[in-house]
JSON list of C-alpha atoms in Angstrom, two decimals:
[
{"chain": "A", "resi": 1, "resn": "ALA", "atom": "CA", "xyz": [-0.01, 0.00, -0.01]},
{"chain": "A", "resi": 2, "resn": "ASP", "atom": "CA", "xyz": [1.17, 3.56, -0.58]},
{"chain": "A", "resi": 3, "resn": "GLY", "atom": "CA", "xyz": [3.10, 4.90, 2.40]},
{"chain": "A", "resi": 4, "resn": "GLN", "atom": "CA", "xyz": [4.22, 1.45, 3.49]},
{"chain": "A", "resi": 5, "resn": "HIS", "atom": "CA", "xyz": [7.83, 0.57, 4.39]},
{"chain": "A", "resi": 6, "resn": "ALA", "atom": "CA", "xyz": [9.04, -3.01, 4.97]},
{"chain": "A", "resi": 7, "resn": "GLY", "atom": "CA", "xyz": [12.49, -4.42, 5.43]},
{"chain": "A", "resi": 8, "resn": "LEU", "atom": "CA", "xyz": [15.31, -5.74, 7.52]},
{"chain": "A", "resi": 9, "resn": "GLY", "atom": "CA", "xyz": [17.13, -3.69, 10.09]},
{"chain": "A", "resi": 10, "resn": "HIS", "atom": "CA", "xyz": [19.90, -3.70, 12.71]},
{"chain": "A", "resi": 11, "resn": "PHE", "atom": "CA", "xyz": [18.97, -1.74, 15.81]},
{"chain": "A", "resi": 12, "resn": "SER", "atom": "CA", "xyz": [21.18, -0.83, 18.72]},
{"chain": "A", "resi": 13, "resn": "ASN", "atom": "CA", "xyz": [21.67, 2.69, 20.04]},
{"chain": "A", "resi": 14, "resn": "THR", "atom": "CA", "xyz": [21.62, 3.64, 16.37]},
{"chain": "A", "resi": 15, "resn": "TYR", "atom": "CA", "xyz": [20.08, 1.80, 13.40]},
{"chain": "A", "resi": 16, "resn": "ALA", "atom": "CA", "xyz": [20.45, 0.97, 9.74]},
{"chain": "A", "resi": 17, "resn": "TYR", "atom": "CA", "xyz": [17.99, -0.80, 7.49]},
{"chain": "A", "resi": 18, "resn": "ILE", "atom": "CA", "xyz": [17.31, -1.89, 3.96]},
{"chain": "A", "resi": 19, "resn": "GLY", "atom": "CA", "xyz": [13.81, -2.35, 2.68]},
{"chain": "A", "resi": 20, "resn": "VAL", "atom": "CA", "xyz": [11.15, -1.49, 0.18]},
{"chain": "A", "resi": 21, "resn": "ARG", "atom": "CA", "xyz": [8.96, 1.60, 0.23]},
{"chain": "A", "resi": 22, "resn": "GLN", "atom": "CA", "xyz": [5.82, 2.13, -1.88]},
{"chain": "A", "resi": 23, "resn": "GLN", "atom": "CA", "xyz": [4.79, 5.61, -2.93]},
{"chain": "A", "resi": 24, "resn": "ASP", "atom": "CA", "xyz": [2.36, 6.51, -5.72]},
{"chain": "A", "resi": 25, "resn": "GLY", "atom": "CA", "xyz": [2.06, 2.85, -6.64]},
{"chain": "A", "resi": 26, "resn": "VAL", "atom": "CA", "xyz": [5.85, 2.52, -7.21]},
{"chain": "A", "resi": 27, "resn": "ARG", "atom": "CA", "xyz": [7.98, 0.27, -5.00]},
{"chain": "A", "resi": 28, "resn": "ARG", "atom": "CA", "xyz": [11.66, 1.11, -4.53]},
{"chain": "A", "resi": 29, "resn": "ILE", "atom": "CA", "xyz": [14.55, -0.26, -2.54]},
{"chain": "A", "resi": 30, "resn": "GLU", "atom": "CA", "xyz": [15.31, 2.05, 0.37]},
{"chain": "A", "resi": 31, "resn": "TYR", "atom": "CA", "xyz": [18.26, 2.39, 2.73]},
{"chain": "A", "resi": 32, "resn": "ARG", "atom": "CA", "xyz": [18.31, 4.42, 5.87]},
{"chain": "A", "resi": 33, "resn": "ARG", "atom": "CA", "xyz": [20.54, 4.90, 8.86]},
{"chain": "A", "resi": 34, "resn": "ALA", "atom": "CA", "xyz": [20.10, 6.90, 12.03]},
{"chain": "A", "resi": 35, "resn": "GLY", "atom": "CA", "xyz": [20.17, 10.64, 11.54]},
{"chain": "A", "resi": 36, "resn": "GLN", "atom": "CA", "xyz": [20.25, 10.44, 7.72]},
{"chain": "A", "resi": 37, "resn": "ALA", "atom": "CA", "xyz": [17.54, 10.92, 5.08]},
{"chain": "A", "resi": 38, "resn": "PRO", "atom": "CA", "xyz": [16.41, 7.75, 3.30]},
{"chain": "A", "resi": 39, "resn": "VAL", "atom": "CA", "xyz": [18.28, 6.81, 0.11]},
{"chain": "A", "resi": 40, "resn": "ALA", "atom": "CA", "xyz": [16.01, 5.61, -2.69]},
{"chain": "A", "resi": 41, "resn": "GLY", "atom": "CA", "xyz": [17.28, 2.81, -4.90]},
{"chain": "A", "resi": 42, "resn": "PRO", "atom": "CA", "xyz": [16.04, 1.01, -7.97]},
{"chain": "A", "resi": 43, "resn": "ILE", "atom": "CA", "xyz": [12.41, 0.28, -8.70]},
{"chain": "A", "resi": 44, "resn": "VAL", "atom": "CA", "xyz": [11.19, -3.15, -7.63]},
{"chain": "A", "resi": 45, "resn": "ARG", "atom": "CA", "xyz": [9.11, -4.49, -10.54]},
{"chain": "A", "resi": 46, "resn": "GLY", "atom": "CA", "xyz": [8.60, -8.06, -9.31]},
{"chain": "A", "resi": 47, "resn": "ARG", "atom": "CA", "xyz": [6.63, -9.24, -6.32]},
{"chain": "A", "resi": 48, "resn": "ALA", "atom": "CA", "xyz": [9.63, -10.51, -4.35]},
{"chain": "A", "resi": 49, "resn": "VAL", "atom": "CA", "xyz": [12.98, -9.13, -3.18]},
{"chain": "A", "resi": 50, "resn": "ASP", "atom": "CA", "xyz": [15.78, -10.64, -1.09]},
{"chain": "A", "resi": 51, "resn": "LEU", "atom": "CA", "xyz": [17.43, -8.53, 1.56]},
{"chain": "A", "resi": 52, "resn": "ARG", "atom": "CA", "xyz": [20.72, -9.16, 3.30]},
{"chain": "A", "resi": 53, "resn": "LEU", "atom": "CA", "xyz": [22.21, -7.57, 6.44]},
{"chain": "A", "resi": 54, "resn": "GLU", "atom": "CA", "xyz": [25.73, -8.35, 7.64]},
{"chain": "A", "resi": 55, "resn": "TRP", "atom": "CA", "xyz": [27.70, -7.19, 10.63]},
{"chain": "A", "resi": 56, "resn": "GLY", "atom": "CA", "xyz": [30.85, -8.16, 12.47]},
{"chain": "A", "resi": 57, "resn": "LEU", "atom": "CA", "xyz": [32.49, -7.89, 15.86]},
{"chain": "A", "resi": 58, "resn": "ALA", "atom": "CA", "xyz": [33.58, -4.31, 15.10]},
{"chain": "A", "resi": 59, "resn": "GLY", "atom": "CA", "xyz": [29.92, -3.32, 14.96]},
{"chain": "A", "resi": 60, "resn": "GLN", "atom": "CA", "xyz": [29.82, -2.36, 11.30]},
{"chain": "A", "resi": 61, "resn": "THR", "atom": "CA", "xyz": [26.62, -3.17, 9.36]},
{"chain": "A", "resi": 62, "resn": "SER", "atom": "CA", "xyz": [26.34, -3.47, 5.60]},
{"chain": "A", "resi": 63, "resn": "VAL", "atom": "CA", "xyz": [23.24, -4.25, 3.56]},
{"chain": "A", "resi": 64, "resn": "ALA", "atom": "CA", "xyz": [22.45, -5.61, 0.14]},
{"chain": "A", "resi": 65, "resn": "TYR", "atom": "CA", "xyz": [19.46, -6.61, -2.01]},
{"chain": "A", "resi": 66, "resn": "SER", "atom": "CA", "xyz": [18.72, -9.06, -4.79]},
{"chain": "A", "resi": 67, "resn": "LEU", "atom": "CA", "xyz": [15.96, -8.76, -7.38]},
{"chain": "A", "resi": 68, "resn": "ASP", "atom": "CA", "xyz": [16.86, -12.02, -9.15]},
{"chain": "A", "resi": 69, "resn": "HIS", "atom": "CA", "xyz": [17.29, -14.31, -6.06]},
{"chain": "A", "resi": 70, "resn": "ARG", "atom": "CA", "xyz": [20.90, -14.99, -7.08]},
{"chain": "A", "resi": 71, "resn": "SER", "atom": "CA", "xyz": [23.19, -11.96, -7.02]},
{"chain": "A", "resi": 72, "resn": "PHE", "atom": "CA", "xyz": [23.22, -9.39, -4.23]},
{"chain": "A", "resi": 73, "resn": "VAL", "atom": "CA", "xyz": [23.95, -5.73, -4.79]},
{"chain": "A", "resi": 74, "resn": "PRO", "atom": "CA", "xyz": [25.53, -3.74, -1.95]},
{"chain": "A", "resi": 75, "resn": "PHE", "atom": "CA", "xyz": [23.51, -0.65, -1.14]},
{"chain": "A", "resi": 76, "resn": "GLY", "atom": "CA", "xyz": [23.91, 2.35, 1.16]},
{"chain": "A", "resi": 77, "resn": "GLU", "atom": "CA", "xyz": [26.92, 3.00, 3.35]},
{"chain": "A", "resi": 78, "resn": "VAL", "atom": "CA", "xyz": [28.61, 0.82, 5.90]},
{"chain": "A", "resi": 79, "resn": "SER", "atom": "CA", "xyz": [27.12, 1.89, 9.22]},
{"chain": "A", "resi": 80, "resn": "GLN", "atom": "CA", "xyz": [28.89, 1.85, 12.54]},
{"chain": "A", "resi": 81, "resn": "GLN", "atom": "CA", "xyz": [26.56, 0.63, 15.25]},
{"chain": "A", "resi": 82, "resn": "THR", "atom": "CA", "xyz": [27.06, 2.02, 18.73]},
{"chain": "A", "resi": 83, "resn": "ARG", "atom": "CA", "xyz": [26.58, 0.36, 22.07]},
{"chain": "A", "resi": 84, "resn": "ALA", "atom": "CA", "xyz": [22.99, -0.13, 23.20]},
{"chain": "A", "resi": 85, "resn": "SER", "atom": "CA", "xyz": [21.43, -0.68, 26.56]},
{"chain": "A", "resi": 86, "resn": "TYR", "atom": "CA", "xyz": [21.50, -3.98, 28.37]},
{"chain": "A", "resi": 87, "resn": "ARG", "atom": "CA", "xyz": [19.38, -5.49, 25.51]},
{"chain": "A", "resi": 88, "resn": "GLY", "atom": "CA", "xyz": [22.29, -5.14, 23.07]},
{"chain": "A", "resi": 89, "resn": "SER", "atom": "CA", "xyz": [21.96, -5.20, 19.29]},
{"chain": "A", "resi": 90, "resn": "ARG", "atom": "CA", "xyz": [18.83, -6.52, 17.68]},
{"chain": "A", "resi": 91, "resn": "VAL", "atom": "CA", "xyz": [17.91, -7.59, 14.16]},
{"chain": "A", "resi": 92, "resn": "GLY", "atom": "CA", "xyz": [14.34, -7.15, 12.98]},
{"chain": "A", "resi": 93, "resn": "VAL", "atom": "CA", "xyz": [12.00, -7.65, 10.16]},
{"chain": "A", "resi": 94, "resn": "PHE", "atom": "CA", "xyz": [9.49, -4.82, 10.07]},
{"chain": "A", "resi": 95, "resn": "THR", "atom": "CA", "xyz": [6.63, -3.13, 8.22]},
{"chain": "A", "resi": 96, "resn": "TYR", "atom": "CA", "xyz": [4.80, 0.10, 8.90]},
{"chain": "A", "resi": 97, "resn": "ASN", "atom": "CA", "xyz": [2.70, 2.65, 7.05]},
{"chain": "A", "resi": 98, "resn": "ASP", "atom": "CA", "xyz": [2.92, 6.38, 7.72]},
{"chain": "A", "resi": 99, "resn": "ASP", "atom": "CA", "xyz": [-0.22, 7.16, 5.73]},
{"chain": "A", "resi": 100, "resn": "ALA", "atom": "CA", "xyz": [-2.83, 4.73, 6.94]},
{"chain": "A", "resi": 101, "resn": "ALA", "atom": "CA", "xyz": [-3.45, 1.42, 8.73]},
{"chain": "A", "resi": 102, "resn": "ARG", "atom": "CA", "xyz": [-3.14, -0.71, 5.59]},
{"chain": "A", "resi": 103, "resn": "GLY", "atom": "CA", "xyz": [-0.74, -2.92, 3.67]},
{"chain": "A", "resi": 104, "resn": "HIS", "atom": "CA", "xyz": [1.11, -6.09, 4.50]},
{"chain": "A", "resi": 105, "resn": "ILE", "atom": "CA", "xyz": [4.23, -8.13, 3.70]},
{"chain": "A", "resi": 106, "resn": "ASP", "atom": "CA", "xyz": [4.75, -11.83, 3.26]},
{"chain": "A", "resi": 107, "resn": "VAL", "atom": "CA", "xyz": [8.04, -13.12, 4.62]},
{"chain": "A", "resi": 108, "resn": "ASP", "atom": "CA", "xyz": [8.85, -16.51, 3.26]},
{"chain": "A", "resi": 109, "resn": "THR", "atom": "CA", "xyz": [12.22, -17.22, 4.85]},
{"chain": "A", "resi": 110, "resn": "VAL", "atom": "CA", "xyz": [14.56, -15.78, 7.43]},
{"chain": "A", "resi": 111, "resn": "GLU", "atom": "CA", "xyz": [18.07, -17.19, 7.62]},
{"chain": "A", "resi": 112, "resn": "TYR", "atom": "CA", "xyz": [20.56, -16.40, 10.39]},
{"chain": "A", "resi": 113, "resn": "SER", "atom": "CA", "xyz": [24.12, -17.59, 10.13]},
{"chain": "A", "resi": 114, "resn": "TYR", "atom": "CA", "xyz": [27.37, -16.81, 11.84]},
{"chain": "A", "resi": 115, "resn": "ASP", "atom": "CA", "xyz": [31.01, -17.72, 11.72]},
{"chain": "A", "resi": 116, "resn": "ASP", "atom": "CA", "xyz": [32.65, -19.41, 14.68]}
]
């Protein structure tokens, strides 16, 4: 629905996310980090998009998207996450609409992996 945002984010004392935003019937990839204006990316013509979020022990988060389910395109800037409260860093799948109580997303798969 118009006004809807949906995506994958890393939240601590700061945040960064990659997602999709729909406005005037057009869906676009969107990147945003704390204190910065959203960065609009390419138009999403299909009904599905893959999102990737990576971070390491140094607290740096990077994001990427795939429109073909095979190759990922880095997007936005590498974001330095800062220390959070006792809850620590969190990863989240989200959706919200600034314009009205409408819209939805369908999440098929969430994968979480880490290196030892």
